[in-house]
Amino acid sequence: MKKIGILTSGGDAPGMNCAIRAVVRTASGMGIDVVGIRRGFLGLYEKDIVSLNARSVSGIINRGGTILRTIRFPEFKQMDVQKVCFKNIQDAGIEGLVVIGGDGSSRGAHAFYSHFNVPVGFIPASIDNDVYGTEQTVGFDTAVNTALEAIDKIRDTATSHERIFVVEVMGREHGFLALEVAIAAGAEVVLIPERPLTIQQIIGILETDRMRGKISSLIVVAEGAGKAHLIAGEINKRMAGVEVRYCVLGYIQRGGIPTYQTRCLATILGSEVVKGLVEGEKCFMAGISGTKTVRVDLEKVVSSKIEISEEKIKLVEAMAI
Ligand code: ADP
Ligand code: F6P
């Protein structure tokens, strides 16, 4: 393999830069040229391609976001658009493509091999942790820690004012981020799309909290399970003698300095993806399973359903007594 192309796609995630750095330096160390494609699949369509070398990725290991920039480019699902991208890949002499992104981007990456036989290595990077075949996506650990830092501050007000707080976190249509945040923040209730609760059930838990002597309660809601302000409003309406407030954490969860865990994961997966391409892998994801780095067939990644842990949901309940 003489030349690798690399792009970041979908929502940015802390650690994407670490992954870019690892890919570029691993490839450069093997004598392989690397080009960066800017703004995801759109950059391939528009031929927005720049050369990268070991020095171009200096000083980015600690920076959130992505130096290659990223975009949502739904038009890429169209075959005529993909054909243009394939031609541009050929013109640029790219022999292998590294895609860094979330669940949607894994489908885009898969298309390059399934439609055009371009060898593809995928690095899962998303704050949602919603990619099948890897225990964690790059950026997830940082996002959880960012949310926890915010919630720890909210707790001060919650206890001082004896309030109920509803905190909304991201995660798209999944509750992986919310569940992990709920466990680590010590939430009384977690609301996730995979296990919906009625407003009556939520109020039942909050009333039990008060009977148990709790002076404040924390509800963590995944954006896919409901809107914090509506839930807070309903509780206010139906529960007498309590003050309810809400906070939407929003995009602060996407940015920031990557944690140690995120940096290491990104570096390991970035290095692995280049090794895989060089060893002749055609369409795979570099992921993590326990302490082991794994290569997973991208076909399996895009066709499998990812499940939430029932045990973790029960853990939130067990800790909230
Ligand atoms: P993420 O990768 O963070 O989940 P998106 O779901 O927005 O973000 O996906 C990122 C990009 O991947 C999309 O804008 C589109 O260009 C591409 N993509 C998503 N789904 C598909 C698909 N089914 N086929 C081809 N490309 C896709
Ligand atoms: O996929 C990451 C994510 O932050 C989701 O948690 C959220 O639903 C979505 O992206 C927001 O997307 P956008 O940046 O396009 O508003």
Coordinates of N, CA and C in Angstrom, one line a residue, residues 105-192:
S105 N -21.3 7.1 9.9 CA -20.0 7.1 9.1 C -19.6 5.6 8.8
S106 N -19.8 4.7 9.7 CA -19.4 3.3 9.5 C -20.2 2.8 8.2
R107 N -21.4 3.2 8.0 CA -22.2 2.8 6.8 C -21.6 3.4 5.6
G108 N -21.2 4.7 5.7 CA -20.5 5.3 4.5 C -19.2 4.6 4.2
A109 N -18.4 4.3 5.2 CA -17.2 3.6 5.0 C -17.4 2.2 4.3
H110 N -18.4 1.5 4.8 CA -18.8 0.2 4.3 C -19.1 0.3 2.8
A111 N -19.8 1.4 2.4 CA -20.2 1.5 1.0 C -19.0 1.5 0.1
F112 N -17.9 2.1 0.5 CA -16.7 2.2 -0.4 C -16.2 0.8 -0.8
Y113 N -16.3 -0.1 0.2 CA -15.8 -1.5 -0.2 C -16.9 -2.2 -0.9
S114 N -18.1 -2.2 -0.4 CA -19.1 -3.0 -1.0 C -19.5 -2.6 -2.4
H115 N -19.4 -1.3 -2.7 CA -19.7 -0.8 -4.0 C -18.5 -0.7 -5.0
F116 N -17.3 -0.4 -4.4 CA -16.2 -0.1 -5.3 C -14.9 -0.9 -5.0
N117 N -15.0 -1.8 -4.0 CA -13.8 -2.6 -3.6 C -12.6 -1.7 -3.1
V118 N -12.9 -0.6 -2.6 CA -11.8 0.2 -2.0 C -11.6 -0.3 -0.6
P119 N -10.3 -0.7 -0.3 CA -10.1 -1.2 1.1 C -10.4 -0.1 2.1
V120 N -11.1 -0.5 3.1 CA -11.5 0.5 4.1 C -11.2 0.0 5.6
G121 N -10.7 0.9 6.4 CA -10.5 0.7 7.8 C -11.3 1.7 8.5
F122 N -12.1 1.3 9.5 CA -13.0 2.3 10.2 C -12.5 2.4 11.7
I123 N -12.5 3.6 12.2 CA -12.2 3.9 13.6 C -13.4 4.4 14.2
P124 N -14.0 3.7 15.2 CA -15.3 4.2 15.8 C -15.0 5.4 16.7
A125 N -15.6 6.6 16.4 CA -15.3 7.8 17.2 C -16.7 8.5 17.3
S126 N -17.2 8.5 18.5 CA -18.5 9.2 18.7 C -18.8 9.3 20.2
I127 N -19.4 10.4 20.7 CA -19.7 10.5 22.1 C -20.9 9.5 22.4
D128 N -21.6 9.0 21.4 CA -22.8 8.2 21.7 C -22.5 6.7 22.1
N129 N -21.3 6.2 21.8 CA -20.9 4.8 22.0 C -21.9 3.8 21.4
D130 N -22.4 4.1 20.2 CA -23.4 3.3 19.7 C -23.0 2.5 18.5
V131 N -21.7 2.1 18.5 CA -21.2 1.3 17.4 C -21.0 -0.2 17.8
Y132 N -21.6 -1.1 17.1 CA -21.5 -2.5 17.4 C -20.0 -3.0 17.2
G133 N -19.6 -3.9 18.1 CA -18.3 -4.6 17.9 C -17.2 -3.9 18.6
T134 N -17.4 -2.8 19.3 CA -16.3 -2.3 20.1 C -16.9 -1.9 21.5
E135 N -16.2 -2.1 22.6 CA -16.7 -1.8 23.9 C -16.9 -0.3 24.0
Q136 N -15.9 0.4 23.4 CA -16.0 1.9 23.5 C -15.6 2.6 22.2
T137 N -16.3 3.7 21.9 CA -15.9 4.5 20.8 C -14.9 5.6 21.3
V138 N -14.1 6.1 20.4 CA -13.2 7.2 20.8 C -14.0 8.4 21.2
G139 N -13.8 9.0 22.3 CA -14.5 10.2 22.7 C -15.5 10.0 23.8
F140 N -16.0 8.8 23.9 CA -17.1 8.5 24.8 C -16.6 8.7 26.3
D141 N -15.5 8.3 26.6 CA -15.0 8.5 28.0 C -14.9 10.0 28.3
T142 N -14.4 10.7 27.4 CA -14.3 12.2 27.6 C -15.7 12.8 27.8
A143 N -16.6 12.4 27.0 CA -18.0 13.0 27.1 C -18.6 12.6 28.4
V144 N -18.4 11.4 28.9 CA -19.0 11.0 30.2 C -18.4 11.8 31.3
N145 N -17.1 12.0 31.2 CA -16.4 12.8 32.2 C -16.8 14.3 32.2
T146 N -17.1 14.8 31.0 CA -17.5 16.2 30.9 C -18.9 16.3 31.5
A147 N -19.8 15.4 31.2 CA -21.1 15.4 31.8 C -21.1 15.3 33.3
L148 N -20.2 14.4 33.8 CA -20.1 14.2 35.3 C -19.6 15.5 36.0
E149 N -18.7 16.2 35.3 CA -18.2 17.4 35.9 C -19.3 18.4 36.1
A150 N -20.1 18.5 35.0 CA -21.3 19.5 35.1 C -22.3 19.0 36.2
I151 N -22.6 17.7 36.2 CA -23.6 17.2 37.1 C -23.1 17.4 38.6
D152 N -21.8 17.2 38.8 CA -21.3 17.4 40.2 C -21.6 18.8 40.7
K153 N -21.5 19.7 39.7 CA -21.7 21.1 40.1 C -23.2 21.3 40.3
I154 N -24.0 20.7 39.5 CA -25.5 20.9 39.6 C -26.0 20.3 41.0
R155 N -25.3 19.2 41.4 CA -25.6 18.6 42.7 C -25.5 19.5 43.8
D156 N -24.6 20.4 43.8 CA -24.4 21.4 44.9 C -25.7 22.2 45.1
T157 N -26.2 22.7 43.9 CA -27.5 23.4 44.0 C -28.6 22.5 44.4
A158 N -28.7 21.3 43.8 CA -29.8 20.4 44.1 C -29.9 20.1 45.6
T159 N -28.8 19.9 46.2 CA -28.8 19.5 47.7 C -29.1 20.8 48.5
S160 N -28.4 21.9 48.2 CA -28.6 23.1 48.9 C -30.0 23.6 48.9
H161 N -30.7 23.5 47.7 CA -32.1 23.9 47.6 C -33.1 22.8 47.7
E162 N -32.6 21.6 48.0 CA -33.5 20.4 48.2 C -34.4 20.3 46.9
R163 N -33.8 20.3 45.8 CA -34.5 20.3 44.5 C -34.4 19.0 43.8
I164 N -35.3 18.8 42.9 CA -35.2 17.7 41.9 C -34.6 18.3 40.6
F165 N -33.6 17.6 40.1 CA -33.0 18.1 38.8 C -33.1 17.1 37.7
V166 N -33.5 17.6 36.6 CA -33.6 16.8 35.4 C -32.4 17.2 34.4
V167 N -31.5 16.3 34.2 CA -30.3 16.7 33.3 C -30.4 15.9 32.0
E168 N -30.4 16.6 30.9 CA -30.5 16.0 29.6 C -29.1 15.8 29.0
V169 N -28.8 14.6 28.6 CA -27.5 14.4 27.9 C -27.8 13.9 26.5
M170 N -26.8 13.9 25.7 CA -26.9 13.5 24.2 C -27.0 12.0 24.1
G171 N -26.8 11.5 22.9 CA -26.8 10.1 22.7 C -27.7 9.6 21.5
R172 N -28.3 10.6 20.8 CA -29.2 10.3 19.7 C -30.3 9.4 20.1
E173 N -30.5 8.3 19.3 CA -31.6 7.4 19.7 C -31.3 6.3 20.7
H174 N -30.0 6.5 21.3 CA -29.6 5.5 22.3 C -29.3 6.1 23.7
G175 N -29.3 5.2 24.7 CA -29.1 5.6 26.0 C -27.7 5.2 26.6
F176 N -26.8 4.9 25.8 CA -25.5 4.4 26.3 C -24.8 5.5 27.1
L177 N -24.8 6.7 26.6 CA -24.1 7.9 27.3 C -24.9 8.1 28.6
A178 N -26.2 8.2 28.5 CA -27.0 8.5 29.7 C -26.8 7.5 30.8
L179 N -26.8 6.2 30.4 CA -26.7 5.2 31.4 C -25.4 5.2 32.2
E180 N -24.3 5.4 31.4 CA -23.0 5.5 32.1 C -22.9 6.7 33.0
V181 N -23.4 7.8 32.5 CA -23.4 9.1 33.3 C -24.3 8.8 34.5
A182 N -25.4 8.2 34.4 CA -26.3 8.0 35.5 C -25.6 7.1 36.6
I183 N -24.9 6.1 36.2 CA -24.3 5.2 37.2 C -23.2 6.1 37.9
A184 N -22.4 6.8 37.1 CA -21.2 7.5 37.8 C -21.6 8.7 38.5
A185 N -22.8 9.3 38.2 CA -23.2 10.5 38.9 C -24.1 10.1 40.1
G186 N -24.5 8.9 40.2 CA -25.4 8.5 41.3 C -26.8 9.0 41.1
A187 N -27.3 8.9 39.9 CA -28.6 9.4 39.6 C -29.7 8.5 40.3
E188 N -30.8 9.1 40.6 CA -31.9 8.3 41.2 C -32.7 7.6 40.0
V189 N -32.8 8.3 38.9 CA -33.6 7.8 37.8 C -32.8 8.0 36.5
V190 N -32.8 7.0 35.6 CA -32.3 7.2 34.3 C -33.4 6.9 33.2
L191 N -33.5 7.8 32.3 CA -34.5 7.7 31.3 C -33.8 7.5 29.9
I192 N -34.0 6.3 29.4 CA -33.4 6.0 28.1 C -34.4 5.4 27.1

